[in-house]
Coordinates of C-alpha atoms in Angstrom, one line a residue:
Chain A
X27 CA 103.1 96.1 67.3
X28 CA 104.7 96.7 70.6
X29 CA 106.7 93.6 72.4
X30 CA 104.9 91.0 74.4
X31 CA 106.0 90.9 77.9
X32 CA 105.1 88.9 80.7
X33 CA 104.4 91.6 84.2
X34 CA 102.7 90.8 87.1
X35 CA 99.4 93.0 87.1
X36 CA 100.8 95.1 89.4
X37 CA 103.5 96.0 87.5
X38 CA 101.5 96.6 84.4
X39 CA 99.6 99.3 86.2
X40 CA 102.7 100.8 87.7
X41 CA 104.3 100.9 83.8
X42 CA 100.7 102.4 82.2
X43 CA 101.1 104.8 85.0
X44 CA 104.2 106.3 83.6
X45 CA 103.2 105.9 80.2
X46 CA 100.5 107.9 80.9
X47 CA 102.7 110.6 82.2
X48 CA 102.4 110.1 85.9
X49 CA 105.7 111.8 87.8
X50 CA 104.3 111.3 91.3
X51 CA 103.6 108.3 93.3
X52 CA 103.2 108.5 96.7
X53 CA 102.0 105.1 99.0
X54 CA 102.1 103.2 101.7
X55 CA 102.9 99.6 101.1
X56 CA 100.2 96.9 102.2
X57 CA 99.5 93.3 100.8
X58 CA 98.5 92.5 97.5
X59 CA 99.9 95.5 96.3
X60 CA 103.1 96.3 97.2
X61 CA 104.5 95.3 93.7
X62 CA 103.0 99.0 92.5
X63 CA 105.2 101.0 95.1
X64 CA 108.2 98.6 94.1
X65 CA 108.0 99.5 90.5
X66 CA 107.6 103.5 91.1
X67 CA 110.4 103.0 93.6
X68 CA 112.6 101.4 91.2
X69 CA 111.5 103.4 87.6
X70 CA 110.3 107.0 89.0
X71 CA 113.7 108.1 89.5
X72 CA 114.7 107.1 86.2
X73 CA 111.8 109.2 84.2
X74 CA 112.6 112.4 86.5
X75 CA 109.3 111.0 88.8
X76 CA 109.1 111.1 92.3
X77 CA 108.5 108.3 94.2
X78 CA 107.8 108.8 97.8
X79 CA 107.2 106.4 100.8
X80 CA 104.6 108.1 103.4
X81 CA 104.3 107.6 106.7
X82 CA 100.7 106.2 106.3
X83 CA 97.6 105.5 104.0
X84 CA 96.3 109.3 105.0
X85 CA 99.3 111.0 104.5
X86 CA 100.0 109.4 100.7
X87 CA 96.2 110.7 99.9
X88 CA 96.7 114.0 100.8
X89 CA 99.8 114.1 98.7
X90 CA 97.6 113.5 95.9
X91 CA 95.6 116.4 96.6
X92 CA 98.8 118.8 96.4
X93 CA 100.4 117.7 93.5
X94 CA 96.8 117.4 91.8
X95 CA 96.0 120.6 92.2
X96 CA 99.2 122.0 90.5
X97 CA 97.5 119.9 87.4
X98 CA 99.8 117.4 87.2
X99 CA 99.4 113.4 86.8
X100 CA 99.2 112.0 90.3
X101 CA 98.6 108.2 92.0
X102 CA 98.6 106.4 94.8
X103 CA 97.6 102.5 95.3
X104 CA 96.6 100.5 98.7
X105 CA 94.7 97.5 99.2
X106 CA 91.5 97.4 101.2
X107 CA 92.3 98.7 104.4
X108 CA 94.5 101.4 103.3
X109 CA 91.5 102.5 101.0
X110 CA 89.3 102.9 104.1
X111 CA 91.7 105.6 105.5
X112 CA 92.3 107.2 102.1
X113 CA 88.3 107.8 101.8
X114 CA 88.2 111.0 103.6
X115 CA 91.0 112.1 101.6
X116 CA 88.7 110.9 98.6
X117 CA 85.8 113.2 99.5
X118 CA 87.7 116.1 100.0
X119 CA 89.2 115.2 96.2
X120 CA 85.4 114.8 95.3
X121 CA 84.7 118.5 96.9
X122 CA 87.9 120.1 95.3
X123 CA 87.2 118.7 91.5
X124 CA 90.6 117.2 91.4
X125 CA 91.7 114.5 88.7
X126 CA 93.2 111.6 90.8
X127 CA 94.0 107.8 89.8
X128 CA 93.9 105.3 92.8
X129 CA 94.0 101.6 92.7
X130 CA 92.6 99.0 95.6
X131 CA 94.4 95.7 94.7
X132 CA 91.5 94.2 97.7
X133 CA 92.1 92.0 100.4
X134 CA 89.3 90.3 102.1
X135 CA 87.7 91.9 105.0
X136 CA 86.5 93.3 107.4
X137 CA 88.9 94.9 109.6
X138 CA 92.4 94.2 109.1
X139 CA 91.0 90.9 107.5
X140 CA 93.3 88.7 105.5
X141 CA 95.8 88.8 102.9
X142 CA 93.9 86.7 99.9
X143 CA 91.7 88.2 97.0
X144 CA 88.6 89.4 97.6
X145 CA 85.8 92.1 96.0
X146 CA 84.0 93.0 99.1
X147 CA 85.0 96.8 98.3
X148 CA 82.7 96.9 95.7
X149 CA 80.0 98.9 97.7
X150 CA 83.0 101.2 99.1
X151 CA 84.2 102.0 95.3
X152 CA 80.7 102.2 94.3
X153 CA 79.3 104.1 96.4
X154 CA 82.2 107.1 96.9
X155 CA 83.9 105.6 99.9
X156 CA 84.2 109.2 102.0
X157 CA 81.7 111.2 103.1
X158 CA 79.1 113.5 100.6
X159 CA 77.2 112.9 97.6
X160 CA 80.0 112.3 95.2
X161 CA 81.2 109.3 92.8
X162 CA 84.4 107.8 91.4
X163 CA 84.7 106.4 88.2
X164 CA 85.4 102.3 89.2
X165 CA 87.4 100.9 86.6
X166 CA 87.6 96.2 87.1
X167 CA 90.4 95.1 85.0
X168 CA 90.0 90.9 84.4
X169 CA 93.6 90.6 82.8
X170 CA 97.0 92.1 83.0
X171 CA 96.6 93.5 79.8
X172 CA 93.7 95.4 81.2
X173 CA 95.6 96.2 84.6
X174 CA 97.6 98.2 81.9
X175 CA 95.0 100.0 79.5
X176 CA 92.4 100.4 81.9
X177 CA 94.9 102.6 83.9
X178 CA 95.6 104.7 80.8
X179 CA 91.9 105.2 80.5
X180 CA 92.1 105.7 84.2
X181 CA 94.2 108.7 83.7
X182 CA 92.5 110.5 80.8
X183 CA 88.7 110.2 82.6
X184 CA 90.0 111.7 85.8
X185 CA 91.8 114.6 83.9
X186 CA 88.3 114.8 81.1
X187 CA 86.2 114.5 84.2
X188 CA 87.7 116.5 87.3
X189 CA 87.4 113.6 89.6
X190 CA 88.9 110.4 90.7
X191 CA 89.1 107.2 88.9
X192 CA 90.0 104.0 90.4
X193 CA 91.2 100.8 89.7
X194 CA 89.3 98.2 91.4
X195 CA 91.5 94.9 91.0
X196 CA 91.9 92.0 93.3
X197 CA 94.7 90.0 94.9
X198 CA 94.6 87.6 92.1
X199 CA 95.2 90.2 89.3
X200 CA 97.4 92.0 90.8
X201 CA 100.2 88.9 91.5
X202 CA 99.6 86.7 88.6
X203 CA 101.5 87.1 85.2
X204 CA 100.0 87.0 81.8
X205 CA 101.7 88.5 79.1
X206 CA 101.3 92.3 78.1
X207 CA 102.0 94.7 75.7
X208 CA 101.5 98.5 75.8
X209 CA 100.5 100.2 73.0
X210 CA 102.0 104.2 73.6
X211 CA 100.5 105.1 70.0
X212 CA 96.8 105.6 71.9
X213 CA 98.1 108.2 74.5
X214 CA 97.0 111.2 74.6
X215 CA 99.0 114.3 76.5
X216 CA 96.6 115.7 79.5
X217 CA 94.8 118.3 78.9
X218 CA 95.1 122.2 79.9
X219 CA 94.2 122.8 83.5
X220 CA 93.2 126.3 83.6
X221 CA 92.1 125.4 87.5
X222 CA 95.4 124.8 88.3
X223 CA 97.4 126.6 91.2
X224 CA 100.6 127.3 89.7
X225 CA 101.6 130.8 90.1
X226 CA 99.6 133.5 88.7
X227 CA 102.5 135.2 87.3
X228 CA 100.3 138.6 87.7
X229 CA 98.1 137.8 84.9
X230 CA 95.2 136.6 86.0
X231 CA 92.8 136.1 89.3
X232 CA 94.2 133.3 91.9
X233 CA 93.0 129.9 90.9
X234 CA 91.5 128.6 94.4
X235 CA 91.4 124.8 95.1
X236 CA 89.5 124.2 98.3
X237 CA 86.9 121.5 99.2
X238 CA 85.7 123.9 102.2
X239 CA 81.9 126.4 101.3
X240 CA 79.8 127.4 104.1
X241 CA 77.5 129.1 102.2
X242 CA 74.9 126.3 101.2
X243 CA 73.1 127.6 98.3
X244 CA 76.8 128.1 96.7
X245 CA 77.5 124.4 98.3
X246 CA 74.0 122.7 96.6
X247 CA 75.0 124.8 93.3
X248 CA 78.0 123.0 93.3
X249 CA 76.5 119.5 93.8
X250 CA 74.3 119.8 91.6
X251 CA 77.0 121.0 88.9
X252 CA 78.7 118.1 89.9
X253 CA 75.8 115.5 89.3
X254 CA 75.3 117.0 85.9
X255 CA 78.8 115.6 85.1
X256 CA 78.3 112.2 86.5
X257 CA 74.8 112.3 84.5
X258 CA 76.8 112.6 80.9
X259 CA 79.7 109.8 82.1
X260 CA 76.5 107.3 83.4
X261 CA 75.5 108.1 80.0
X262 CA 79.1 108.4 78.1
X263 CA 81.8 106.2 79.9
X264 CA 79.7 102.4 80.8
X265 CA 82.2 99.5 79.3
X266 CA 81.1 95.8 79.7
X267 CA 82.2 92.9 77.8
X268 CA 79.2 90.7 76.2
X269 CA 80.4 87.1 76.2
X270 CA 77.9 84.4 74.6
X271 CA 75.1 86.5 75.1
X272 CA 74.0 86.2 71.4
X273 CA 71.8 82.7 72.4
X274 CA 72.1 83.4 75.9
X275 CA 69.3 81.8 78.5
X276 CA 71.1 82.7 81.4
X277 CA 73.2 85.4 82.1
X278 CA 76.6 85.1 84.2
X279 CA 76.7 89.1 85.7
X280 CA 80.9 89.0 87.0
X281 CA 83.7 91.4 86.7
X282 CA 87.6 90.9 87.7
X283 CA 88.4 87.0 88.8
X284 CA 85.1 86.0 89.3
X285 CA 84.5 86.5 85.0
X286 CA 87.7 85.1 84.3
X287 CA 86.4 81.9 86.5
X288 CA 83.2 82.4 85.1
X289 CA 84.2 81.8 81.9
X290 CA 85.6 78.3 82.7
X291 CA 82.2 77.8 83.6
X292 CA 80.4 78.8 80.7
X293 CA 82.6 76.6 78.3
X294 CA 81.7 73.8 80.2
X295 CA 77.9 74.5 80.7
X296 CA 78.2 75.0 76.9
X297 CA 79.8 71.7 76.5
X298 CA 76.6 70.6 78.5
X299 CA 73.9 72.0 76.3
X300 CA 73.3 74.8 78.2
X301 CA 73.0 78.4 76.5
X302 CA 74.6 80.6 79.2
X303 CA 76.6 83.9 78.6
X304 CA 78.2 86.7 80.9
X305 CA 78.3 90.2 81.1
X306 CA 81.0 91.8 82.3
X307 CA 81.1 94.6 84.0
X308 CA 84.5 97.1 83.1
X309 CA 83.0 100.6 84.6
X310 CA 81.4 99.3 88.3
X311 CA 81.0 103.2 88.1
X312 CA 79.0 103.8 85.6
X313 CA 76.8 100.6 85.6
X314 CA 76.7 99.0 82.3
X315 CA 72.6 99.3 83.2
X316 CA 71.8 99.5 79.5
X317 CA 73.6 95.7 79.3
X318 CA 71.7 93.9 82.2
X319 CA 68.5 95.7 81.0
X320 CA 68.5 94.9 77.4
X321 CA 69.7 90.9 78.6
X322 CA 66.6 90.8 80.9
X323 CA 64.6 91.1 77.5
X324 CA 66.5 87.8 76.6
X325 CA 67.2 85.7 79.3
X326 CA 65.5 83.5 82.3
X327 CA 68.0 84.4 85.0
X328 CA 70.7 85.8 86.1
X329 CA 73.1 85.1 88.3
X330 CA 76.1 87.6 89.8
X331 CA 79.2 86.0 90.7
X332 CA 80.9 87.5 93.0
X333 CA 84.3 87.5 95.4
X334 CA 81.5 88.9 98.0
X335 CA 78.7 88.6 100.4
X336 CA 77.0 89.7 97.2
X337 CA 77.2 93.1 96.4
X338 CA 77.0 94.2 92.5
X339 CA 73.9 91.8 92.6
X340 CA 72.5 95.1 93.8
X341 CA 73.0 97.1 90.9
X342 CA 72.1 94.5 88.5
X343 CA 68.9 94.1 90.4
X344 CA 68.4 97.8 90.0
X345 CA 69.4 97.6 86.3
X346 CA 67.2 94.9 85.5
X347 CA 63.8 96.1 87.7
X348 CA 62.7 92.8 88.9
X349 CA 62.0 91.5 85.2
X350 CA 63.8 88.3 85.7
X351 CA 65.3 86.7 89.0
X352 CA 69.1 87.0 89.7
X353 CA 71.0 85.0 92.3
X354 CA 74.3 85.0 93.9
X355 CA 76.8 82.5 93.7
X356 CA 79.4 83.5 96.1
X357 CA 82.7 83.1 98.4
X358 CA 84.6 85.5 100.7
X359 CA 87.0 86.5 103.1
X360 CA 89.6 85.4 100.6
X361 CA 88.3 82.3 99.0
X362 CA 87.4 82.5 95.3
X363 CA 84.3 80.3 93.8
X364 CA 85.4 77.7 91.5
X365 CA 84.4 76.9 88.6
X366 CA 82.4 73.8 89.4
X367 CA 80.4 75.8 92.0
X368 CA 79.6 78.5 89.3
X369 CA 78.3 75.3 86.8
X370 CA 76.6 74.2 90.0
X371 CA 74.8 77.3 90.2
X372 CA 74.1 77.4 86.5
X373 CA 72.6 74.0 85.9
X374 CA 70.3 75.0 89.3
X375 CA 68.8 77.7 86.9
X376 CA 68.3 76.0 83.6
X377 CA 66.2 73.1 85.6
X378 CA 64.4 75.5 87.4
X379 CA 63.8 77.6 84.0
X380 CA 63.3 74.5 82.1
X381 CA 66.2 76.0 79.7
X382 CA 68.2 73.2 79.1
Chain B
X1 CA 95.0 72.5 70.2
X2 CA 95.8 72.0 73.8
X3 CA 96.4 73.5 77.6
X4 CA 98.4 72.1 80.2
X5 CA 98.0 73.5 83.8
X6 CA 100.9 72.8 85.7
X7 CA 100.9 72.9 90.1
X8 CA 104.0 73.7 91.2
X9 CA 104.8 73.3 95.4
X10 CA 107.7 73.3 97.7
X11 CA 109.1 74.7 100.5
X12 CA 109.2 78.4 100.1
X13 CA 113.1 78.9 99.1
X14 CA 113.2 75.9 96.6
X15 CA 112.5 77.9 93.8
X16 CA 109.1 77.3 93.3
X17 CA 108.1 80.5 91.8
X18 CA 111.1 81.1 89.6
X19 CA 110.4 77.0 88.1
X20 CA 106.9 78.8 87.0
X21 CA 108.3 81.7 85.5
X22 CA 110.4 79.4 83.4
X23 CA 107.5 77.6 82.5
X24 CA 105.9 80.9 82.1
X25 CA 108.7 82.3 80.1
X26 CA 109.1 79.2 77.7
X27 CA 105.0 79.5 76.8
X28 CA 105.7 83.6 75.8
X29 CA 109.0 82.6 73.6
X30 CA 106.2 79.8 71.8
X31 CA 103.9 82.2 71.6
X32 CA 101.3 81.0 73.7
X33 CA 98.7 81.9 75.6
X34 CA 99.8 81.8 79.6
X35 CA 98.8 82.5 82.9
X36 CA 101.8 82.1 86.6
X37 CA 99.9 83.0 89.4
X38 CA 102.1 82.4 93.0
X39 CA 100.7 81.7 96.3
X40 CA 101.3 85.1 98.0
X41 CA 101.1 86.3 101.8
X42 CA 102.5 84.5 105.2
X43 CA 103.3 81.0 103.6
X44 CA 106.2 82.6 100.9
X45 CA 108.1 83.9 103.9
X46 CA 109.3 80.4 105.2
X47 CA 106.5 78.3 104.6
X48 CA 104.6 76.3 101.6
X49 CA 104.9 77.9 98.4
X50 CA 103.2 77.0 95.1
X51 CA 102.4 78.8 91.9
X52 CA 99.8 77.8 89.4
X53 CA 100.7 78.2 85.5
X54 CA 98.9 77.4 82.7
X55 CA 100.3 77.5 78.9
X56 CA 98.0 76.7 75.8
X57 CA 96.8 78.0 72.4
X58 CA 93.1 79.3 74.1
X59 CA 93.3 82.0 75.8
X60 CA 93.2 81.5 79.5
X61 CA 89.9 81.3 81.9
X62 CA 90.5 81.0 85.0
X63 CA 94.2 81.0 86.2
X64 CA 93.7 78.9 89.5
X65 CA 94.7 75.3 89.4
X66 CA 92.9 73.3 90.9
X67 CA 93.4 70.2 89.1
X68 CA 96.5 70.5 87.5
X69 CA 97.5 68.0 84.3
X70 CA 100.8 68.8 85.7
X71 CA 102.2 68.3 89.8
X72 CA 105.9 69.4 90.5
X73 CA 106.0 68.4 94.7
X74 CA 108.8 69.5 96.1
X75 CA 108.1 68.2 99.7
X76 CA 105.7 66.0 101.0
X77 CA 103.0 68.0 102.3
X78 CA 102.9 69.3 98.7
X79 CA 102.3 65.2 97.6
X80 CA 99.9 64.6 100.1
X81 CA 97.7 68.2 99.6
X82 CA 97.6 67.9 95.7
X83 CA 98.3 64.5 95.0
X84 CA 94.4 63.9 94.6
X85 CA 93.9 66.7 92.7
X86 CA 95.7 65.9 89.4
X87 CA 93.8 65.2 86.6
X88 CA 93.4 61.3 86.2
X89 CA 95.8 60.3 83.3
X90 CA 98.3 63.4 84.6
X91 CA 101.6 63.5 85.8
X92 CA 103.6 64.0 89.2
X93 CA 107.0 64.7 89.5
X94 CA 108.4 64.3 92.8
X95 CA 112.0 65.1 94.6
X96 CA 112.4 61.7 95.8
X97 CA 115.5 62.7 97.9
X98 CA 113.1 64.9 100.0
X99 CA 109.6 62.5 99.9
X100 CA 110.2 58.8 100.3
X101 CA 106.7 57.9 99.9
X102 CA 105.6 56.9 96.9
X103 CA 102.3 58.0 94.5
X104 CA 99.4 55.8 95.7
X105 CA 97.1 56.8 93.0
X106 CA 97.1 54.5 90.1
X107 CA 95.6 56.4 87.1
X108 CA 98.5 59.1 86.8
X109 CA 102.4 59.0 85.5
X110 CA 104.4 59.6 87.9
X111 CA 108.1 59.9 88.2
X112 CA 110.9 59.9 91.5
X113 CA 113.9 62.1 90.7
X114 CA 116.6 62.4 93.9
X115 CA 117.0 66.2 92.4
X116 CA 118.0 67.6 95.4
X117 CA 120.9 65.1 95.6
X118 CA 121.8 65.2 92.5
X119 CA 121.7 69.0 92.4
X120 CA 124.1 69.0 95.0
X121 CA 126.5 66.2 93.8
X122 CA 126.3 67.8 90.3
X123 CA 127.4 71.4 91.5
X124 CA 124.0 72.5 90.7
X125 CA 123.4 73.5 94.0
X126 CA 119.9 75.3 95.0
X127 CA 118.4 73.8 91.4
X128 CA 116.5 71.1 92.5
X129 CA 114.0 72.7 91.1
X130 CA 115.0 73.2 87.7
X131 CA 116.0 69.1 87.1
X132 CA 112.5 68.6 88.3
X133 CA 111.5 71.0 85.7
X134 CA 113.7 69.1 82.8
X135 CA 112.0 65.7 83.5
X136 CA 108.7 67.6 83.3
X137 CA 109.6 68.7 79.6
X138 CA 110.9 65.8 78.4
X139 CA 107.7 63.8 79.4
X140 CA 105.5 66.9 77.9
X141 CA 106.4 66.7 74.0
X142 CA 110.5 66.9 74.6
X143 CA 113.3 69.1 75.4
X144 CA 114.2 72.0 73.1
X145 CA 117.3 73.2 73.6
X146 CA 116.2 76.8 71.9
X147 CA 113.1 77.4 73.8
X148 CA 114.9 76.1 76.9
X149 CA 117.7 78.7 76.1
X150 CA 115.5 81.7 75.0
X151 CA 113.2 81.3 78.2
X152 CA 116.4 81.4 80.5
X153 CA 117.8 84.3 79.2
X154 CA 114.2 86.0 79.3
X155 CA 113.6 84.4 83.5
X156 CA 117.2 84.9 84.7
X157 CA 118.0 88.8 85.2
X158 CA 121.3 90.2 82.9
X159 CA 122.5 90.4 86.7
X160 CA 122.7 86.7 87.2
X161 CA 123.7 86.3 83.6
X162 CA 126.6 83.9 85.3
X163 CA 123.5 81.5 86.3
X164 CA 122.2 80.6 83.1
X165 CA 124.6 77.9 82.1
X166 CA 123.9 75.6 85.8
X167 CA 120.3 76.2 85.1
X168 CA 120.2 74.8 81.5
X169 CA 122.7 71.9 82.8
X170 CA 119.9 71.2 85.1
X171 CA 117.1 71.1 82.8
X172 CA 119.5 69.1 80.7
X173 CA 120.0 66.7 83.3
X174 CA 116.5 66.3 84.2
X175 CA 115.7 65.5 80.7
X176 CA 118.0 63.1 80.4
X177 CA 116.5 61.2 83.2

C-alpha cells in the first residue's frame, strides 16, 4: 500500500492532478484555494507541466479550452467568485464537447462575499453555471482522501464523457489536513482523442473545435446528442455514500462539511435512541435520485443539511416527489452548522414523527 | 479507544499552526486517525490565529472544535474566547509570561508556563509554542522521545533540518515542567 501522508485538501487535488497526467494548470489565485496554484507552481515544472499564472479568472478558462482541444489533460481551480467569471468560458466548453476538470474550493457569497466555507454554489455547479442547456458532472469530496480520488475520477469522466467535471469542495476541505494516500495502481492513461486538433499531417479531414452553429436544426441536433449523453451518466455515474440507513427513521441528506458534521450528529442522536442515517451525496451532478427515492420508502423525514440558504433540498425534494417531508437545517455566508444544531433539528423530527 | 480535540490559539506568528502540525504529525507516526484544520483568511496575516486538531482511533466527524478536551492559549483573548468552551474535566495550557490572569473555571486542569520567557532565556527563541506543546504531552499519557522525534523530522522541512534539535529541547523542557 502506498504511504500515508498528511496534505492539506488542496494539495491532494493538486497531486491527483498530476497523477492523473495533467501537464497544464493555468489560474488565478483567490481565497480558499490558492494552495492548488502553489502546488502546480512548485511541482509542474518538475513533471515537464506548465504552470501558468493568468492575468484573471477569464483568461485561465479559456486556456483550458486551447490546450483541451489539442486532447491533452487540462485544469484550472478558483473559489466562488472566480467560478462566476469562468461560467461563460464553461458554456462555450459545454458547446465545444471539451473534457475539462475545474475545482470551486467556495467561499460564501454573494458578491465578493467573504473568505470562510460555504456551499451556496451548489445551484451554480448544478445547474451548468454559463449560459445553454448544458451540465457538468459535480463531484463533493468530504475528506482529503476524496479531494484526491475524486479528482482522478474527475479526470477520466471528463475525458469518457466530452465535458467538464468539477470539484465542488469548500473552504473547510480544502485547508484542513487529514492524512492521504494515492493509490497510482487504479490510473488509467486517457483515452484517444480522435477530435483532437493536432495537426492533420495530410491524412485526414481538419478536426474542428468550435462552440459557434447558426444553423439551428444542426444546433438542436447537437443538443439533443448531448442530452443523450447526460441521460446514460444520470443513469451510469450517481455515487452517494449510505451511512446508517439500514434502521434509518430519518434521513440526514448532506455532502462535503455539512456530512462530515452530520455525522457527529448522528452518533449522538444514536447515542439518544434515535434511528437516524445520512445519505450522502458524491455526484451533486448526477443526483443520487435512486438513493433519496428508495429512503422515502423507509423513512419519516428528511432533512438536508446544508452550508446554504438551502439549495440541494431541491433536488432531494424532486427525488423523493413529496412522499415524505424534508426540512433544512442551515447556516451561511461562512458560518458552518454545528453539530448540536443538526441534533437540534433531528430530535424536532423524531417528536413530530413520533419516532423515537 | 479514545479522541482528544485539541484548540490551539495565539497571535498569528507564534507558531500556532506549525504546534498543530506537530500534533498532527505525532497522531500519523501512531497511526491514528487525525484531522489540523487552521483558521485561514484576514486574521493569519497579523491577527488571531488558531487551528483545530483532533487525533483518535475513530475516524474523524466533524474536524471543527468547538469544545476542545484540549486549549493551548497563547494570548489572552485566546483565554478569554475559548476558555468556556473546553470540555468540563479538560485542560488549558496557558503562556503565563503573555496572560497574567488566571483560569476562573473550576472543573478543568489547568496549567501556567512563562514559555515565552523561558524560550528566550533558554536560546529557544520563537518556540514558545513548542514548550507549551511538551507540557501538553506530558499531561496527555507522557512524553515519548520516538514519537516526539519521528513527528519532527516529518513537521520540520529537510531545509530547517538545523531546527529540529531547539524544537525537541523545547518539547523536552515543557515536559519536564
Amino acid at each position: 500500500m502506498a504511504e500515508k501522508v498528511l496534505m492539506k485538501g488542496n494539495e491532494a487535488i493538486a497531486e491527483a492532478a498530476i497523477l492523473a497526467g495533467c501537464r497544464h494548470y493555468f489560474g488565478y489565485p483567490i481565497t480558499p484555494q490558492t494552495e492548488i496554484a502553489a502546488y502546480m507552481a512548485k511541482k509542474m515544472p518538475l513533471v515537464g507541466g506548465v504552470f501558468l499564472q493568468a492575468e484573471s479568472e477569464i483568461a485561465a478558462i479559456n486556456m483550458v479550452y486551447g490546450v483541451s482541444a489539442t486532447g491533452k489533460r487540462v485544469m484550472t481551480s478558483s473559489s466562488s467568485p472566480g467560478i462566476s467569471l469562468k461560467s461563460e468560458g464553461l458554456s462555450y466548453l459545454a458547446g465545444a464537447d471539451l473534457p475539462a476538470f475545474v475545482v470551486n474550493v467556495q467561499r460564501g457569497g454573494p458578491g465578493l462575499g467573504g473568505v470562510q466555507p460555504s456551499q451556496a454554489d451548489y445551484f451554480q455547479a448544478t445547474r451548468g453555471s454559463g449560459h445553454g442547456d448544458y451540465h457538468m458532472i459535480v463531484l463533493a469530496p468530504a475528506s482529503v482522501q476524496e479531494m484526491a480520488s475524486l479528482t482522478l475520477r474527475g479526470f477520466d469522466l471528463a475525458d469518457r464523457y466530452r465535458m467538464t467535471s468539477m470539484i465542488l469542495a469548500d473552504g473547510t476541505m480544502g485547508q484542513m489536513m487529514e492524512p492521504v494516500t494515492f493509490e497510482t495502481g487504479d490510473i488509467q492513461p486517457p483515452p484517444e482523442k480522435p477530435w483532437a486538433t493536432v495537426g492533420t499531417d495530410l491524412r485526414r479531414k481538419h478536426n474542428v473545435v468550435n462552440s459557434l452553429s447558426l444553423v439551428p436544426e444542426e444546433l438542436e441536433r447537437q443538443n439533443f446528442a448531448r442530452y443523450e449523453r447526460y441521460a446514460q451518466i444520470e443513469e451510469k455515474e450517481p455515487l452517494w455514500e449510505s451511512y446508517m440507513m439500514e434502521d434509518a427513521d430519518i434521513c440526514i441528506a448532506a455532502f462535503g462539511i455539512a456530512a462530515r458534521v452530520s455525522k457527529n450528529a448522528i452518533t449522538e442522536a444514536r447515542r439518544r435512541g434515535i434511528r437516524v442515517g445520512m445519505i450522502r451525496p458524491i455526484t451533486l451532478w448526477p443526483f443520487p435520485r435512486a438513493a433519496f427515492r428508495a429512503a422515502a420508502e423507509q423513512v419519516h423525514s428528511i432533512i438536508s443539511v446544508e452550508l446554504s440558504m438551502g439549495q440541494m433540498i431541491e433536488d432531494v425534494r424532486l427525488a423523493v416527489e413529496c412522499r415524505v417531508p424534508v426540512t433544512l437545517c442551515n447556516r451561511a455566508g461562512g458560518m458552518i452548522p454545528s453539530p448540536e444544531q443538526v441534533l437540534c433539528e433531528i430530535e424536532k423530527a423524531a417528536e413530530k414523527e413520533n419516532c423515537r | 479507544m479514545s479522541t482528544t480535540s485539541y484548540l490551539l490559539s495565539g497571535f498569528g506568528g507564534q507558531g500556532i499552526l506549525f504546534a498543530g502540525k506537530f500534533l498532527a504529525y505525532k497522531g500519523l507516526v501512531e497511526d491514528k486517525q487525525l484531522s489540523w484544520l487552521p483558521s485561514y483568511g484576514p486574521e493569519m496575516r497579523g491577527g488571531t490565529a488558531s487551528c483545530s486538531v483532533i487525533v483518535g482511533d475513530e475516524p474523524v466527524g466533524s474536524p471543527i472544535v468547538s469544545a476542545p478536551d484540549v486549549l493551548v492559549a497563547m494570548n489572552l483573548p485566546s483565554l478569554d474566547r475559548y476558555e468556556a468552551a473546553v470540555v468540563p474535566g479538560g485542560m488549558i495550557v496557558a503562556d503565563a509570561t503573555l496572560i497574567e490572569r488566571k483560569v476562573t473555571r473550576t472543573d478543568v486542569r489547568a496549567f501556567y508556563l512563562p514559555a515565552t520567557r523561558l524560550a528566550g532565556e533558554k536560546g529557544l527563541d520563537g518556540l514558545a509554542n513548542m514548550i507549551l506543546i511538551g507540557k501538553v504531552l506530558k499531561e496527555c499519557g507522557g512524553f515519548c522521545r520516538e514519537t516526539a522525534e519521528a513527528a519532527l523530522h516529518k513537521v520540520i522541512s529537510a531545509r530547517h533540518a538545523d531546527k529540529l534539535q531547539a524544537n525537541f529541547e523545547a518539547l523536552r523542557l515543557g515536559a519536564s515542567l
